Tab-separated table of C-alpha atoms in Angstrom:
chain	number	residue	atom	x	y	z
A	1431	UNK	CA	-8.684	8.729	-24.707
A	1432	UNK	CA	-8.785	11.356	-22.003
A	1433	UNK	CA	-9.282	14.915	-23.098
A	1434	UNK	CA	-6.259	17.358	-23.607
A	1435	UNK	CA	-5.649	19.926	-21.213
A	1436	UNK	CA	-6.862	23.025	-22.272
A	1437	UNK	CA	-4.250	26.167	-21.573
A	1438	UNK	CA	-5.632	28.628	-19.287
A	1439	UNK	CA	-5.432	31.713	-21.875
A	1440	UNK	CA	-7.989	33.695	-24.020
A	1441	UNK	CA	-9.276	32.206	-26.777
A	1442	UNK	CA	-8.664	33.724	-30.106
A	1443	UNK	CA	-11.222	31.673	-32.436
A	1444	UNK	CA	-14.841	33.546	-31.151
A	1445	UNK	CA	-16.928	30.571	-31.969
A	1446	UNK	CA	-14.656	28.288	-29.594
A	1447	UNK	CA	-14.793	31.264	-26.944
A	1448	UNK	CA	-18.731	31.298	-26.687
A	1449	UNK	CA	-18.937	27.298	-26.864
A	1450	UNK	CA	-16.442	27.475	-23.817
A	1451	UNK	CA	-18.235	30.515	-22.105
A	1452	UNK	CA	-21.372	28.840	-22.265
A	1453	UNK	CA	-20.303	25.393	-21.066
A	1454	UNK	CA	-18.292	26.992	-18.256
A	1455	UNK	CA	-21.197	29.098	-17.121
A	1456	UNK	CA	-23.919	26.139	-16.634
A	1457	UNK	CA	-20.623	24.746	-14.838
A	1458	UNK	CA	-20.381	27.467	-12.623
A	1459	UNK	CA	-24.494	27.984	-12.146
A	1460	UNK	CA	-24.836	23.997	-11.318
A	1461	UNK	CA	-22.125	24.578	-8.408
A	1462	UNK	CA	-23.288	27.411	-7.203
A	1463	UNK	CA	-26.990	25.670	-6.895
A	1464	UNK	CA	-25.347	22.536	-4.932
A	1465	UNK	CA	-23.568	24.725	-2.804
A	1466	UNK	CA	-26.632	26.839	-1.622
A	1467	UNK	CA	-28.712	23.566	-1.276
A	1468	UNK	CA	-26.254	21.217	0.347
A	1469	UNK	CA	-24.414	24.038	2.729
A	1470	UNK	CA	-27.615	26.063	3.428
A	1471	UNK	CA	-25.685	28.884	2.232
A	1472	UNK	CA	-26.648	32.431	0.831
A	1473	UNK	CA	-25.174	32.648	-2.813
A	1474	UNK	CA	-25.189	35.181	-5.200
A	1475	UNK	CA	-23.231	34.921	-8.334
A	1476	UNK	CA	-23.201	37.501	-11.102
A	1477	UNK	CA	-21.405	36.720	-14.483
A	1478	UNK	CA	-21.028	38.886	-17.395
A	1479	UNK	CA	-20.456	37.806	-20.943
A	1480	UNK	CA	-17.417	39.689	-23.328
A	1481	UNK	CA	-20.775	40.921	-24.974
A	1482	UNK	CA	-22.028	42.298	-22.312
A	1483	UNK	CA	-24.905	40.043	-21.504
A	1484	UNK	CA	-25.885	39.319	-17.681
A	1485	UNK	CA	-26.350	36.099	-16.422
A	1486	UNK	CA	-26.923	35.791	-12.516
A	1487	UNK	CA	-27.704	33.108	-10.033
A	1488	UNK	CA	-29.470	33.938	-6.265
A	1489	UNK	CA	-30.124	31.329	-3.777
A	1490	UNK	CA	-32.555	34.079	-2.243
A	1491	UNK	CA	-32.723	37.696	-3.745
A	1492	UNK	CA	-29.729	39.598	-5.567
A	1493	UNK	CA	-30.660	42.763	-3.922
A	1494	UNK	CA	-30.361	41.337	-0.400
A	1495	UNK	CA	-26.983	39.837	-0.981
A	1496	UNK	CA	-25.800	42.540	-2.227
A	1497	UNK	CA	-26.811	44.446	0.535
A	1498	UNK	CA	-25.494	42.098	2.974
A	1499	UNK	CA	-22.043	42.438	0.992
A	1500	UNK	CA	-22.280	46.388	1.338
A	1501	UNK	CA	-22.668	46.160	5.090
A	1502	UNK	CA	-20.573	43.324	5.462
A	1503	UNK	CA	-17.302	45.181	3.711
A	1504	UNK	CA	-18.119	47.995	5.967
A	1505	UNK	CA	-18.051	46.541	8.950
A	1506	UNK	CA	-14.753	44.876	8.075
A	1507	UNK	CA	-13.315	48.227	7.090
A	1508	UNK	CA	-14.431	49.560	10.680
A	1509	UNK	CA	-12.918	46.800	12.324
A	1510	UNK	CA	-9.562	47.431	10.622
A	1511	UNK	CA	-10.143	51.188	11.237
A	1512	UNK	CA	-10.899	50.666	15.062
A	1513	UNK	CA	-8.371	48.635	17.187
A	1514	UNK	CA	-11.177	48.242	20.062
A	1515	UNK	CA	-13.495	46.980	17.603
A	1516	UNK	CA	-11.117	44.771	16.210
A	1517	UNK	CA	-9.715	43.367	19.760
A	1518	UNK	CA	-13.228	42.675	20.633
A	1519	UNK	CA	-14.091	40.588	17.667
A	1520	UNK	CA	-11.376	38.459	18.070
A	1521	UNK	CA	-11.809	37.921	21.390
A	1522	UNK	CA	-15.462	36.608	20.296
A	1523	UNK	CA	-13.671	34.654	18.074
A	1524	UNK	CA	-11.284	32.878	21.141
A	1525	UNK	CA	-14.430	32.571	22.893
A	1526	UNK	CA	-16.514	31.031	20.251
A	1527	UNK	CA	-13.367	28.476	19.628
A	1528	UNK	CA	-12.957	27.625	23.170
A	1529	UNK	CA	-16.883	26.519	23.589
A	1530	UNK	CA	-16.469	24.565	20.584
A	1531	UNK	CA	-13.392	22.748	22.359
A	1532	UNK	CA	-15.533	22.399	25.267
A	1533	UNK	CA	-18.485	20.729	23.297
A	1534	UNK	CA	-16.138	18.230	21.421
A	1535	UNK	CA	-14.457	17.276	24.823
A	1536	UNK	CA	-17.846	16.429	26.575
A	1537	UNK	CA	-19.101	14.785	23.306
A	1538	UNK	CA	-16.141	12.532	23.457
A	1539	UNK	CA	-16.748	11.676	27.113
A	1540	UNK	CA	-19.989	10.847	26.214
A	1541	UNK	CA	-18.656	8.362	23.472
A	1542	UNK	CA	-16.377	7.095	25.987
A	1543	UNK	CA	-19.293	6.155	28.746
A	1544	UNK	CA	-19.120	8.949	30.745
A	1545	UNK	CA	-21.403	11.691	32.093
A	1546	UNK	CA	-24.168	10.014	31.154
A	1547	UNK	CA	-26.585	10.968	34.162
A	1548	UNK	CA	-27.993	14.174	32.422
A	1549	UNK	CA	-28.984	12.601	28.766
A	1550	UNK	CA	-32.778	11.653	28.259
A	1551	UNK	CA	-33.932	8.545	26.200
A	1552	UNK	CA	-33.413	10.075	22.966
A	1553	UNK	CA	-30.051	11.509	23.691
A	1554	UNK	CA	-29.110	8.290	24.452
A	1555	UNK	CA	-30.207	6.840	21.707
A	1556	UNK	CA	-28.637	9.274	19.243
A	1557	UNK	CA	-25.659	8.567	21.236
A	1558	UNK	CA	-26.130	4.912	20.582
A	1559	UNK	CA	-26.583	5.286	16.593
A	1560	UNK	CA	-23.354	7.168	16.543
A	1561	UNK	CA	-21.163	4.505	18.403
A	1562	UNK	CA	-22.712	2.099	16.222
A	1563	UNK	CA	-21.672	3.786	12.885
A	1564	UNK	CA	-18.179	4.241	14.448
A	1565	UNK	CA	-17.732	0.544	15.337
A	1566	UNK	CA	-19.095	-0.175	11.891
A	1567	UNK	CA	-16.663	1.562	9.910
A	1568	UNK	CA	-13.781	0.351	12.395
A	1569	UNK	CA	-14.692	-3.077	11.565
A	1570	UNK	CA	-14.960	-2.302	7.732
A	1571	UNK	CA	-11.932	-0.751	8.065
A	1572	UNK	CA	-10.514	-3.686	10.291
A	1573	UNK	CA	-11.552	-6.310	7.746
A	1574	UNK	CA	-9.977	-4.273	4.663
A	1575	UNK	CA	-6.614	-4.139	6.445
A	1576	UNK	CA	-6.792	-7.980	7.183
A	1577	UNK	CA	-7.818	-8.638	3.549
A	1578	UNK	CA	-5.208	-6.572	2.045
A	1579	UNK	CA	-2.288	-8.299	5.037
A	1580	UNK	CA	-3.582	-11.861	3.745
A	1581	UNK	CA	-2.976	-11.055	-0.027
A	1582	UNK	CA	0.185	-9.563	0.426
A	1583	UNK	CA	0.869	-13.073	2.879
A	1584	UNK	CA	-0.327	-15.141	-0.305
A	1585	UNK	CA	1.737	-13.663	-2.826
A	1586	UNK	CA	4.985	-14.019	-0.275
A	1587	UNK	CA	3.886	-17.821	-0.139
A	1588	UNK	CA	3.869	-18.173	-3.784
A	1589	UNK	CA	6.867	-16.569	-4.251
A	1590	UNK	CA	8.622	-18.977	-1.172
A	1591	UNK	CA	7.202	-21.989	-2.762
A	1592	UNK	CA	8.609	-21.280	-6.198
A	1593	UNK	CA	11.919	-20.920	-4.515
A	1594	UNK	CA	11.662	-23.875	-2.736
A	1595	UNK	CA	10.943	-25.777	-5.906
A	1596	UNK	CA	14.040	-24.044	-7.433
A	1597	UNK	CA	16.316	-24.995	-4.152
A	1598	UNK	CA	14.836	-28.662	-4.427
A	1599	UNK	CA	16.016	-28.783	-8.423
A	1600	UNK	CA	19.399	-27.524	-7.216
A	1601	UNK	CA	19.455	-30.174	-4.322
A	1602	UNK	CA	18.781	-32.790	-6.597
A	1603	UNK	CA	20.896	-31.904	-9.414
A	1604	UNK	CA	24.199	-31.435	-6.937
A	1605	UNK	CA	23.116	-35.251	-5.241
A	1606	UNK	CA	22.792	-36.541	-8.996
A	1607	UNK	CA	26.086	-35.022	-9.511
A	1608	UNK	CA	27.877	-36.726	-6.598
A	1609	UNK	CA	26.715	-40.081	-7.411
A	1610	UNK	CA	28.331	-39.774	-10.946
A	1611	UNK	CA	31.555	-39.042	-9.228
A	1612	UNK	CA	31.191	-41.825	-6.727
A	1613	UNK	CA	30.596	-44.134	-9.468
A	1614	UNK	CA	33.564	-42.765	-11.718
A	1615	UNK	CA	35.919	-43.167	-8.653
A	1616	UNK	CA	34.989	-46.622	-7.765
A	1617	UNK	CA	35.625	-47.672	-11.215
A	1618	UNK	CA	38.688	-45.952	-11.221
A	1619	UNK	CA	39.654	-47.563	-7.847
A	1620	UNK	CA	38.616	-51.443	-8.961
A	1621	UNK	CA	40.778	-51.092	-12.313
A	1622	UNK	CA	43.696	-50.206	-10.605
A	1623	UNK	CA	43.229	-52.950	-7.760
A	1624	UNK	CA	43.013	-55.429	-10.585
A	1625	UNK	CA	46.143	-54.290	-12.535
A	1626	UNK	CA	47.768	-54.845	-8.814
A	1627	UNK	CA	46.958	-58.101	-8.578
A	1628	UNK	CA	47.798	-59.524	-11.740
A	1629	UNK	CA	51.002	-58.104	-11.448
A	1630	UNK	CA	51.643	-59.665	-7.985
A	1631	UNK	CA	50.517	-62.954	-9.404
A	1632	UNK	CA	53.162	-62.950	-12.013
A	1633	UNK	CA	55.921	-61.992	-9.593
A	1634	UNK	CA	54.851	-65.272	-7.617
A	1635	UNK	CA	55.049	-67.886	-10.189
A	1636	UNK	CA	58.888	-67.840	-11.038
A	1637	UNK	CA	59.463	-67.929	-7.210
A	1638	UNK	CA	57.230	-70.812	-6.447
A	1639	UNK	CA	59.106	-72.921	-9.746
A	1640	UNK	CA	62.522	-72.099	-8.257
A	1641	UNK	CA	61.556	-73.462	-4.998
A	1642	UNK	CA	60.351	-76.473	-5.945
A	1643	UNK	CA	63.183	-77.006	-8.230
A	1644	UNK	CA	65.650	-76.733	-5.673
A	1645	UNK	CA	63.495	-78.970	-3.149
A	1646	UNK	CA	63.605	-81.522	-5.942
A	1647	UNK	CA	67.471	-81.209	-6.148
A	1648	UNK	CA	67.982	-81.770	-2.232
A	1649	UNK	CA	66.043	-84.628	-2.287
A	1650	UNK	CA	67.710	-86.430	-4.960
A	1651	UNK	CA	71.093	-85.661	-3.434
A	1652	UNK	CA	69.504	-87.212	0.036
A	1653	UNK	CA	68.545	-90.229	-2.125
A	1654	UNK	CA	72.064	-90.935	-3.684
A	1655	UNK	CA	74.050	-90.600	-0.209
A	1656	UNK	CA	71.317	-92.843	1.380
A	1657	UNK	CA	72.183	-95.784	-1.107
A	1658	UNK	CA	75.918	-94.873	-0.921
A	1659	UNK	CA	76.151	-95.467	2.812
A	1660	UNK	CA	74.288	-99.320	2.085
């Protein structure tokens, strides 16, 4: 479990307050030391505890840092009080920013393979290493995106396969139902034909017997007439 969120307010318990101060003071000193080393900054840190104890850290000399701080404050106040000095300050800032933009544009053109005539071998090697590092980062990002896209396509393929299986089951069930209906309809049709055939046969038998009796009577009558003529 993670630690609970601490409310930013005064700690009433004296022991807990002292423990928290000790931990956070050490963390603050560590961050100040890292800032000075990593960024080559001139750092000065002064902390007084609730008991009045002094805790300090400096990357060079606390006295020199305080003097620089006072000079910077005085210069800043003078700039604010003197409009001409402030205007010069901003003009210098604008010139610095323009120079930085120009340098970036020149570096960009060199990365594009332009304006290389004035470069030495060492400069060209440095430029080549920059381009190779950029290409490596680009390839890595490209491979990452392709891998993620392939994973997404695989997931979609699995979903489509499952849907295809379900559709096949539905089609098979519908086909089976159709065959059962066809068998049922075929059986009812055969039964109706048999009934009609039997009914028509029973109607024809009496008709044939009546015709046969009539033909026998006619033959008998003709025979009697022949004998009478003789």
